[in-house]
Amino acid sequence: RGAADRGAVPLHRTPGALLMSGMVEKRGIGVWLTHAGLILGVLIMCFPIWLAFVASTVTQAEVVSPPMPLIPGDKFLENYSRALFAGVNVPVWRMLINSMVMALGITVGKIAISIISAYAIVYFRFPFRMAFFWLIFMTLMLPVEVRIVPTYEVVAGFGMLNSYSGLILPLIASATATFLFRQLFLTIPEELAEAARIDGAGPIRFFWDHLLPMSRTNIAALFVILFIYGWNQYLWPLLITTEPEMNTIVMGIKQMFPSGDDWADWPVIMATAILAMAPPVAVVVGMQKLFVRGLIESEK
């Protein structure tokens, strides 16, 4: 035993240990390179946003006179006050409210209609149930841009031009959200519905007490995606709103750019762009954990 002990090679000197040590070292270098690449990518993506922020805090002369400064100036309050309360055609605060109402209305409407539709398709038995589901799913091939003329005629016929209902209602149907909720409900065991039925829970109580809490992460993920979708809408608001007071923030940014020989008030335009980015960024950051869990969580 003593000879064996004297002849044994220390663990850290064995070939296997040396190989593992090399793998750890390579893994460490790979982690550093990965993080360096991610940091570089973030800097490249954020640099235009930083330039827009800097341009919103300096004077017009500093923006148009190269090279533009890379450090924020002292006109932050002045430029943002002019953007919020003066604007070009409409104050930015008004357009922000319009965009917020539209985005929240589209988001809540899509989620509510989709989760109820998926619940009916999965848990109720009625004729042509799957046919209705596939009809809903086929609407993915008909985006707003394809059906925009008949949709406009319907909205105009109901007198919903220049109104929040006209901005929201034609966009609240979502085949994608219906499909995602249906796939989620199919993963829930049938025993849960049978147990709720034995306990005397009706369809509404089963939906409210069981399915809705289990769909929380999926709702959060869809909320982020659909809010950004509604916030960035441009073509539909441009078509049905003719009054400047109903302009959304995306429309307002486009209208601030000059035409012909007019000059652009770049500090105000950049301040408006930063204000337009703030609500979607806040939603993504505030719901980041639930958003990630809703996309990757498979077991309920």
mmCIF file of C-alpha atoms in Angstrom:
data_model
loop_
_atom_site.group_PDB
_atom_site.id
_atom_site.type_symbol
_atom_site.label_atom_id
_atom_site.label_comp_id
_atom_site.label_asym_id
_atom_site.label_seq_id
_atom_site.Cartn_x
_atom_site.Cartn_y
_atom_site.Cartn_z
ATOM 1 C CA ARG A 1 0.000 0.000 0.000
ATOM 2 C CA GLY A 2 2.850 2.347 0.839
ATOM 3 C CA ALA A 3 4.559 1.645 -2.484
ATOM 4 C CA ALA A 4 1.311 2.236 -4.291
ATOM 5 C CA ASP A 5 0.885 5.485 -2.440
ATOM 6 C CA ARG A 6 4.440 6.536 -3.245
ATOM 7 C CA GLY A 7 3.962 5.663 -6.894
ATOM 8 C CA ALA A 8 0.604 7.388 -7.257
ATOM 9 C CA VAL A 9 0.506 10.502 -9.358
ATOM 10 C CA PRO A 10 -1.100 13.530 -7.653
ATOM 11 C CA LEU A 11 -4.595 14.252 -8.935
ATOM 12 C CA HIS A 12 -3.707 17.617 -10.302
ATOM 13 C CA ARG A 13 -0.900 16.075 -12.369
ATOM 14 C CA THR A 14 -2.856 13.253 -13.992
ATOM 15 C CA PRO A 15 -3.567 13.544 -17.750
ATOM 16 C CA GLY A 16 -7.310 13.714 -17.103
ATOM 17 C CA ALA A 17 -6.871 16.509 -14.595
ATOM 18 C CA LEU A 18 -4.592 18.393 -16.976
ATOM 19 C CA LEU A 19 -7.175 17.993 -19.750
ATOM 20 C CA MET A 20 -9.946 19.263 -17.494
ATOM 21 C CA SER A 21 -7.770 22.188 -16.472
ATOM 22 C CA GLY A 22 -7.262 23.082 -20.136
ATOM 23 C CA MET A 23 -11.005 22.857 -20.749
ATOM 24 C CA VAL A 24 -11.697 25.171 -17.805
ATOM 25 C CA GLU A 25 -9.134 27.633 -19.084
ATOM 26 C CA LYS A 26 -10.619 27.523 -22.577
ATOM 27 C CA ARG A 27 -14.090 27.921 -21.126
ATOM 28 C CA GLY A 28 -12.913 30.964 -19.184
ATOM 29 C CA ILE A 29 -11.446 32.564 -22.306
ATOM 30 C CA GLY A 30 -14.633 31.793 -24.203
ATOM 31 C CA VAL A 31 -16.740 33.448 -21.515
ATOM 32 C CA TRP A 32 -14.569 36.566 -21.630
ATOM 33 C CA LEU A 33 -14.749 36.708 -25.419
ATOM 34 C CA THR A 34 -18.510 36.197 -25.340
ATOM 35 C CA HIS A 35 -19.010 39.001 -22.845
ATOM 36 C CA ALA A 36 -16.671 41.267 -24.798
ATOM 37 C CA GLY A 37 -18.662 40.620 -27.964
ATOM 38 C CA LEU A 38 -21.948 41.285 -26.178
ATOM 39 C CA ILE A 39 -20.648 44.523 -24.674
ATOM 40 C CA LEU A 40 -19.354 45.646 -28.060
ATOM 41 C CA GLY A 41 -22.699 44.857 -29.685
ATOM 42 C CA VAL A 42 -24.592 46.775 -26.987
ATOM 43 C CA LEU A 43 -22.316 49.793 -27.436
ATOM 44 C CA ILE A 44 -22.792 49.745 -31.210
ATOM 45 C CA MET A 45 -26.582 49.504 -30.853
ATOM 46 C CA CYS A 46 -26.820 52.153 -28.137
ATOM 47 C CA PHE A 47 -24.510 54.688 -29.783
ATOM 48 C CA PRO A 48 -27.220 56.128 -32.124
ATOM 49 C CA ILE A 49 -29.579 56.420 -29.149
ATOM 50 C CA TRP A 50 -26.860 58.242 -27.206
ATOM 51 C CA LEU A 51 -26.362 60.625 -30.143
ATOM 52 C CA ALA A 52 -30.103 61.304 -30.250
ATOM 53 C CA PHE A 53 -30.098 62.045 -26.519
ATOM 54 C CA VAL A 54 -27.110 64.361 -26.854
ATOM 55 C CA ALA A 55 -28.775 66.149 -29.778
ATOM 56 C CA SER A 56 -31.848 66.692 -27.610
ATOM 57 C CA THR A 57 -29.807 68.557 -24.979
ATOM 58 C CA VAL A 58 -27.863 71.020 -27.157
ATOM 59 C CA THR A 59 -28.719 73.954 -29.400
ATOM 60 C CA GLN A 60 -29.667 73.827 -33.063
ATOM 61 C CA ALA A 61 -26.327 75.337 -34.080
ATOM 62 C CA GLU A 62 -24.390 72.634 -32.243
ATOM 63 C CA VAL A 63 -26.388 69.894 -33.974
ATOM 64 C CA VAL A 64 -25.918 71.190 -37.526
ATOM 65 C CA SER A 65 -22.275 72.261 -37.060
ATOM 66 C CA PRO A 66 -19.943 69.273 -37.380
ATOM 67 C CA PRO A 67 -18.583 67.649 -35.399
ATOM 68 C CA MET A 68 -21.580 67.259 -33.141
ATOM 69 C CA PRO A 69 -20.685 67.046 -29.438
ATOM 70 C CA LEU A 70 -20.758 63.650 -27.743
ATOM 71 C CA ILE A 71 -21.423 65.060 -24.256
ATOM 72 C CA PRO A 72 -24.919 66.235 -23.214
ATOM 73 C CA GLY A 73 -25.457 69.980 -23.177
ATOM 74 C CA ASP A 74 -27.294 72.340 -20.846
ATOM 75 C CA LYS A 75 -30.525 72.679 -22.875
ATOM 76 C CA PHE A 76 -32.178 69.538 -21.545
ATOM 77 C CA LEU A 77 -35.085 71.194 -19.720
ATOM 78 C CA GLU A 78 -35.616 73.822 -22.401
ATOM 79 C CA ASN A 79 -35.710 71.389 -25.332
ATOM 80 C CA TYR A 80 -37.878 68.808 -23.589
ATOM 81 C CA SER A 81 -40.262 71.498 -22.359
ATOM 82 C CA ARG A 82 -40.650 72.832 -25.890
ATOM 83 C CA ALA A 83 -41.253 69.310 -27.180
ATOM 84 C CA LEU A 84 -43.790 68.363 -24.506
ATOM 85 C CA PHE A 85 -45.826 71.557 -24.387
ATOM 86 C CA ALA A 86 -45.249 73.235 -27.762
ATOM 87 C CA GLY A 87 -44.211 70.646 -30.322
ATOM 88 C CA VAL A 88 -44.610 71.454 -34.005
ATOM 89 C CA ASN A 89 -48.278 70.844 -34.816
ATOM 90 C CA VAL A 90 -49.493 69.200 -31.591
ATOM 91 C CA PRO A 91 -47.842 69.057 -28.137
ATOM 92 C CA VAL A 92 -45.966 65.821 -27.626
ATOM 93 C CA TRP A 93 -47.774 65.062 -24.364
ATOM 94 C CA ARG A 94 -51.036 64.827 -26.306
ATOM 95 C CA MET A 95 -49.547 62.435 -28.859
ATOM 96 C CA LEU A 96 -48.039 60.339 -26.062
ATOM 97 C CA ILE A 97 -51.471 59.971 -24.475
ATOM 98 C CA ASN A 98 -52.990 58.958 -27.819
ATOM 99 C CA SER A 99 -50.279 56.346 -28.375
ATOM 100 C CA MET A 100 -50.604 55.045 -24.816
ATOM 101 C CA VAL A 101 -54.384 54.648 -25.083
ATOM 102 C CA MET A 102 -54.058 52.954 -28.457
ATOM 103 C CA ALA A 103 -51.261 50.598 -27.386
ATOM 104 C CA LEU A 104 -52.958 49.598 -24.125
ATOM 105 C CA GLY A 105 -56.324 49.163 -25.835
ATOM 106 C CA ILE A 106 -54.861 46.947 -28.554
ATOM 107 C CA THR A 107 -52.844 44.926 -26.033
ATOM 108 C CA VAL A 108 -55.650 44.321 -23.548
ATOM 109 C CA GLY A 109 -58.156 43.661 -26.322
ATOM 110 C CA LYS A 110 -55.950 41.139 -28.111
ATOM 111 C CA ILE A 111 -55.136 39.254 -24.911
ATOM 112 C CA ALA A 112 -58.745 39.196 -23.678
ATOM 113 C CA ILE A 113 -60.246 38.031 -26.963
ATOM 114 C CA SER A 114 -57.472 35.505 -27.615
ATOM 115 C CA ILE A 115 -57.543 33.836 -24.205
ATOM 116 C CA ILE A 116 -61.344 33.542 -24.271
ATOM 117 C CA SER A 117 -61.262 32.148 -27.815
ATOM 118 C CA ALA A 118 -58.600 29.603 -26.909
ATOM 119 C CA TYR A 119 -60.557 28.600 -23.787
ATOM 120 C CA ALA A 120 -63.689 27.987 -25.846
ATOM 121 C CA ILE A 121 -61.819 25.985 -28.500
ATOM 122 C CA VAL A 122 -60.041 23.720 -26.006
ATOM 123 C CA TYR A 123 -62.630 23.138 -23.259
ATOM 124 C CA PHE A 124 -65.979 23.372 -25.053
ATOM 125 C CA ARG A 125 -67.383 20.830 -27.485
ATOM 126 C CA PHE A 126 -69.437 22.351 -30.289
ATOM 127 C CA PRO A 127 -69.842 21.649 -34.026
ATOM 128 C CA PHE A 128 -67.036 22.794 -36.338
ATOM 129 C CA ARG A 129 -64.849 23.693 -33.373
ATOM 130 C CA MET A 130 -61.548 23.010 -35.165
ATOM 131 C CA ALA A 131 -62.838 24.600 -38.355
ATOM 132 C CA PHE A 132 -63.336 27.862 -36.491
ATOM 133 C CA PHE A 133 -59.851 27.580 -35.038
ATOM 134 C CA TRP A 134 -58.267 27.119 -38.454
ATOM 135 C CA LEU A 135 -60.300 30.031 -39.816
ATOM 136 C CA ILE A 136 -58.876 32.179 -37.030
ATOM 137 C CA PHE A 137 -55.391 30.879 -37.749
ATOM 138 C CA MET A 138 -55.738 31.620 -41.478
ATOM 139 C CA THR A 139 -56.198 35.320 -40.715
ATOM 140 C CA LEU A 140 -52.408 35.446 -40.255
ATOM 141 C CA MET A 141 -52.278 35.637 -44.052
ATOM 142 C CA LEU A 142 -54.446 38.771 -43.988
ATOM 143 C CA PRO A 143 -52.578 41.551 -42.146
ATOM 144 C CA VAL A 144 -53.977 45.044 -41.814
ATOM 145 C CA GLU A 145 -52.179 46.240 -44.938
ATOM 146 C CA VAL A 146 -54.019 43.651 -47.083
ATOM 147 C CA ARG A 147 -57.534 44.386 -45.762
ATOM 148 C CA ILE A 148 -57.036 48.077 -45.069
ATOM 149 C CA VAL A 149 -59.579 49.364 -47.652
ATOM 150 C CA PRO A 150 -62.593 47.291 -46.499
ATOM 151 C CA THR A 151 -61.596 47.851 -42.871
ATOM 152 C CA TYR A 152 -61.551 51.603 -43.453
ATOM 153 C CA GLU A 153 -64.989 51.431 -45.066
ATOM 154 C CA VAL A 154 -66.391 49.580 -42.061
ATOM 155 C CA VAL A 155 -64.834 52.004 -39.566
ATOM 156 C CA ALA A 156 -66.042 55.012 -41.560
ATOM 157 C CA GLY A 157 -69.522 53.507 -41.829
ATOM 158 C CA PHE A 158 -69.758 53.216 -38.054
ATOM 159 C CA GLY A 159 -68.563 56.806 -37.628
ATOM 160 C CA MET A 160 -65.382 55.860 -35.762
ATOM 161 C CA LEU A 161 -62.937 58.077 -37.658
ATOM 162 C CA ASN A 162 -60.806 60.326 -35.428
ATOM 163 C CA SER A 163 -61.679 58.285 -32.332
ATOM 164 C CA TYR A 164 -59.950 55.882 -29.988
ATOM 165 C CA SER A 165 -62.428 53.139 -30.868
ATOM 166 C CA GLY A 166 -61.473 53.474 -34.544
ATOM 167 C CA LEU A 167 -57.797 53.226 -33.643
ATOM 168 C CA ILE A 168 -58.218 50.165 -31.417
ATOM 169 C CA LEU A 169 -61.120 47.941 -32.469
ATOM 170 C CA PRO A 170 -59.944 46.921 -35.980
ATOM 171 C CA LEU A 171 -56.617 45.724 -34.544
ATOM 172 C CA ILE A 172 -57.648 43.746 -31.470
ATOM 173 C CA ALA A 173 -58.032 40.334 -33.136
ATOM 174 C CA SER A 174 -54.898 38.172 -32.881
ATOM 175 C CA ALA A 175 -54.554 34.695 -34.341
ATOM 176 C CA THR A 176 -51.028 34.347 -32.941
ATOM 177 C CA ALA A 177 -52.104 34.991 -29.353
ATOM 178 C CA THR A 178 -55.054 32.604 -29.773
ATOM 179 C CA PHE A 179 -52.713 29.877 -31.009
ATOM 180 C CA LEU A 180 -50.278 30.417 -28.112
ATOM 181 C CA PHE A 181 -53.026 30.263 -25.483
ATOM 182 C CA ARG A 182 -54.492 27.167 -27.129
ATOM 183 C CA GLN A 183 -51.136 25.420 -26.986
ATOM 184 C CA LEU A 184 -50.816 26.376 -23.321
ATOM 185 C CA PHE A 185 -54.270 25.040 -22.425
ATOM 186 C CA LEU A 186 -53.549 21.763 -24.220
ATOM 187 C CA THR A 187 -50.628 21.146 -21.821
ATOM 188 C CA ILE A 188 -52.899 21.401 -18.761
ATOM 189 C CA PRO A 189 -54.005 17.930 -17.556
ATOM 190 C CA GLU A 190 -57.627 16.961 -18.055
ATOM 191 C CA GLU A 191 -57.688 15.835 -14.410
ATOM 192 C CA LEU A 192 -57.589 19.481 -13.329
ATOM 193 C CA ALA A 193 -60.797 20.290 -15.202
ATOM 194 C CA GLU A 194 -62.445 17.111 -13.898
ATOM 195 C CA ALA A 195 -61.452 17.951 -10.310
ATOM 196 C CA ALA A 196 -62.837 21.464 -10.673
ATOM 197 C CA ARG A 197 -66.051 20.041 -12.122
ATOM 198 C CA ILE A 198 -66.398 17.640 -9.188
ATOM 199 C CA ASP A 199 -65.870 20.525 -6.753
ATOM 200 C CA GLY A 200 -68.792 22.315 -8.363
ATOM 201 C CA ALA A 201 -66.800 24.951 -10.274
ATOM 202 C CA GLY A 202 -68.548 26.226 -13.355
ATOM 203 C CA PRO A 203 -66.821 27.257 -16.590
ATOM 204 C CA ILE A 204 -66.308 30.868 -15.523
ATOM 205 C CA ARG A 205 -64.953 29.951 -12.109
ATOM 206 C CA PHE A 206 -62.617 27.334 -13.585
ATOM 207 C CA PHE A 207 -61.321 29.897 -16.053
ATOM 208 C CA TRP A 208 -60.910 32.655 -13.454
ATOM 209 C CA ASP A 209 -59.476 30.577 -10.575
ATOM 210 C CA HIS A 210 -57.328 28.083 -12.472
ATOM 211 C CA LEU A 211 -56.532 28.923 -16.092
ATOM 212 C CA LEU A 212 -55.980 32.653 -15.690
ATOM 213 C CA PRO A 213 -53.363 32.352 -12.893
ATOM 214 C CA MET A 214 -51.565 29.610 -14.828
ATOM 215 C CA SER A 215 -51.421 31.869 -17.891
ATOM 216 C CA ARG A 216 -49.755 34.757 -16.053
ATOM 217 C CA THR A 217 -46.317 34.426 -17.621
ATOM 218 C CA ASN A 218 -47.737 33.953 -21.114
ATOM 219 C CA ILE A 219 -49.924 37.016 -20.656
ATOM 220 C CA ALA A 220 -46.883 39.026 -19.575
ATOM 221 C CA ALA A 221 -44.851 37.919 -22.603
ATOM 222 C CA LEU A 222 -47.699 38.722 -24.979
ATOM 223 C CA PHE A 223 -48.293 42.044 -23.230
ATOM 224 C CA VAL A 224 -44.754 43.185 -24.006
ATOM 225 C CA ILE A 225 -44.914 42.067 -27.643
ATOM 226 C CA LEU A 226 -48.382 43.449 -28.312
ATOM 227 C CA PHE A 227 -47.740 46.748 -26.531
ATOM 228 C CA ILE A 228 -44.745 47.437 -28.763
ATOM 229 C CA TYR A 229 -46.832 46.368 -31.772
ATOM 230 C CA GLY A 230 -49.584 48.821 -30.881
ATOM 231 C CA TRP A 231 -47.170 51.610 -29.975
ATOM 232 C CA ASN A 232 -45.359 51.421 -33.328
ATOM 233 C CA GLN A 233 -48.489 51.487 -35.495
ATOM 234 C CA TYR A 234 -48.201 54.116 -38.210
ATOM 235 C CA LEU A 235 -50.216 53.265 -41.329
ATOM 236 C CA TRP A 236 -53.592 52.667 -39.678
ATOM 237 C CA PRO A 237 -53.566 55.832 -37.483
ATOM 238 C CA LEU A 238 -52.350 57.834 -40.473
ATOM 239 C CA LEU A 239 -55.340 56.627 -42.499
ATOM 240 C CA ILE A 240 -58.209 57.169 -40.066
ATOM 241 C CA THR A 241 -57.078 60.287 -38.187
ATOM 242 C CA THR A 242 -57.407 63.641 -39.898
ATOM 243 C CA GLU A 243 -57.445 65.862 -36.808
ATOM 244 C CA PRO A 244 -54.002 66.758 -35.407
ATOM 245 C CA GLU A 245 -55.274 66.190 -31.850
ATOM 246 C CA MET A 246 -55.611 62.455 -32.616
ATOM 247 C CA ASN A 247 -52.077 62.011 -33.948
ATOM 248 C CA THR A 248 -49.945 59.312 -32.358
ATOM 249 C CA ILE A 249 -46.316 59.866 -31.410
ATOM 250 C CA VAL A 250 -45.002 57.889 -34.396
ATOM 251 C CA MET A 251 -47.029 60.085 -36.734
ATOM 252 C CA GLY A 252 -45.852 63.170 -34.882
ATOM 253 C CA ILE A 253 -42.179 62.359 -35.400
ATOM 254 C CA LYS A 254 -42.730 61.948 -39.128
ATOM 255 C CA GLN A 255 -44.643 65.224 -39.353
ATOM 256 C CA MET A 256 -41.839 67.110 -37.591
ATOM 257 C CA PHE A 257 -39.459 66.560 -40.479
ATOM 258 C CA PRO A 258 -39.373 69.553 -42.829
ATOM 259 C CA SER A 259 -40.660 69.652 -46.365
ATOM 260 C CA GLY A 260 -39.242 71.889 -49.071
ATOM 261 C CA ASP A 261 -37.088 74.746 -47.825
ATOM 262 C CA ASP A 262 -38.244 74.554 -44.206
ATOM 263 C CA TRP A 263 -35.640 73.916 -41.532
ATOM 264 C CA ALA A 264 -35.851 71.166 -38.951
ATOM 265 C CA ASP A 265 -35.779 71.891 -35.235
ATOM 266 C CA TRP A 266 -33.469 68.958 -34.526
ATOM 267 C CA PRO A 267 -33.254 69.314 -30.723
ATOM 268 C CA VAL A 268 -37.056 69.136 -30.465
ATOM 269 C CA ILE A 269 -37.243 66.232 -32.935
ATOM 270 C CA MET A 270 -34.600 64.274 -31.032
ATOM 271 C CA ALA A 271 -36.304 65.021 -27.709
ATOM 272 C CA THR A 272 -39.570 63.717 -29.174
ATOM 273 C CA ALA A 273 -37.820 60.554 -30.391
ATOM 274 C CA ILE A 274 -36.372 59.911 -26.921
ATOM 275 C CA LEU A 275 -39.786 60.471 -25.319
ATOM 276 C CA ALA A 276 -41.330 58.075 -27.854
ATOM 277 C CA MET A 277 -38.838 55.351 -26.900
ATOM 278 C CA ALA A 278 -39.339 55.723 -23.152
ATOM 279 C CA PRO A 279 -42.700 53.880 -22.646
ATOM 280 C CA PRO A 280 -41.791 50.727 -24.658
ATOM 281 C CA VAL A 281 -38.405 50.552 -22.957
ATOM 282 C CA ALA A 282 -40.069 50.903 -19.549
ATOM 283 C CA VAL A 283 -42.502 48.088 -20.363
ATOM 284 C CA VAL A 284 -39.704 45.765 -21.548
ATOM 285 C CA VAL A 285 -37.474 46.484 -18.547
ATOM 286 C CA GLY A 286 -40.294 46.299 -16.009
ATOM 287 C CA MET A 287 -41.641 42.988 -17.329
ATOM 288 C CA GLN A 288 -38.356 41.412 -18.380
ATOM 289 C CA LYS A 289 -38.421 38.468 -15.973
ATOM 290 C CA LEU A 290 -42.025 37.535 -16.732
ATOM 291 C CA PHE A 291 -41.380 38.052 -20.435
ATOM 292 C CA VAL A 292 -38.468 35.579 -20.462
ATOM 293 C CA ARG A 293 -40.343 33.057 -18.334
ATOM 294 C CA GLY A 294 -43.361 33.278 -20.615
ATOM 295 C CA LEU A 295 -41.231 32.457 -23.653
ATOM 296 C CA ILE A 296 -39.195 29.568 -22.206
ATOM 297 C CA GLU A 297 -41.424 28.051 -19.535
ATOM 298 C CA SER A 298 -42.778 24.716 -20.682
ATOM 299 C CA GLU A 299 -44.106 23.081 -17.497
ATOM 300 C CA LYS A 300 -47.071 24.616 -15.691
#
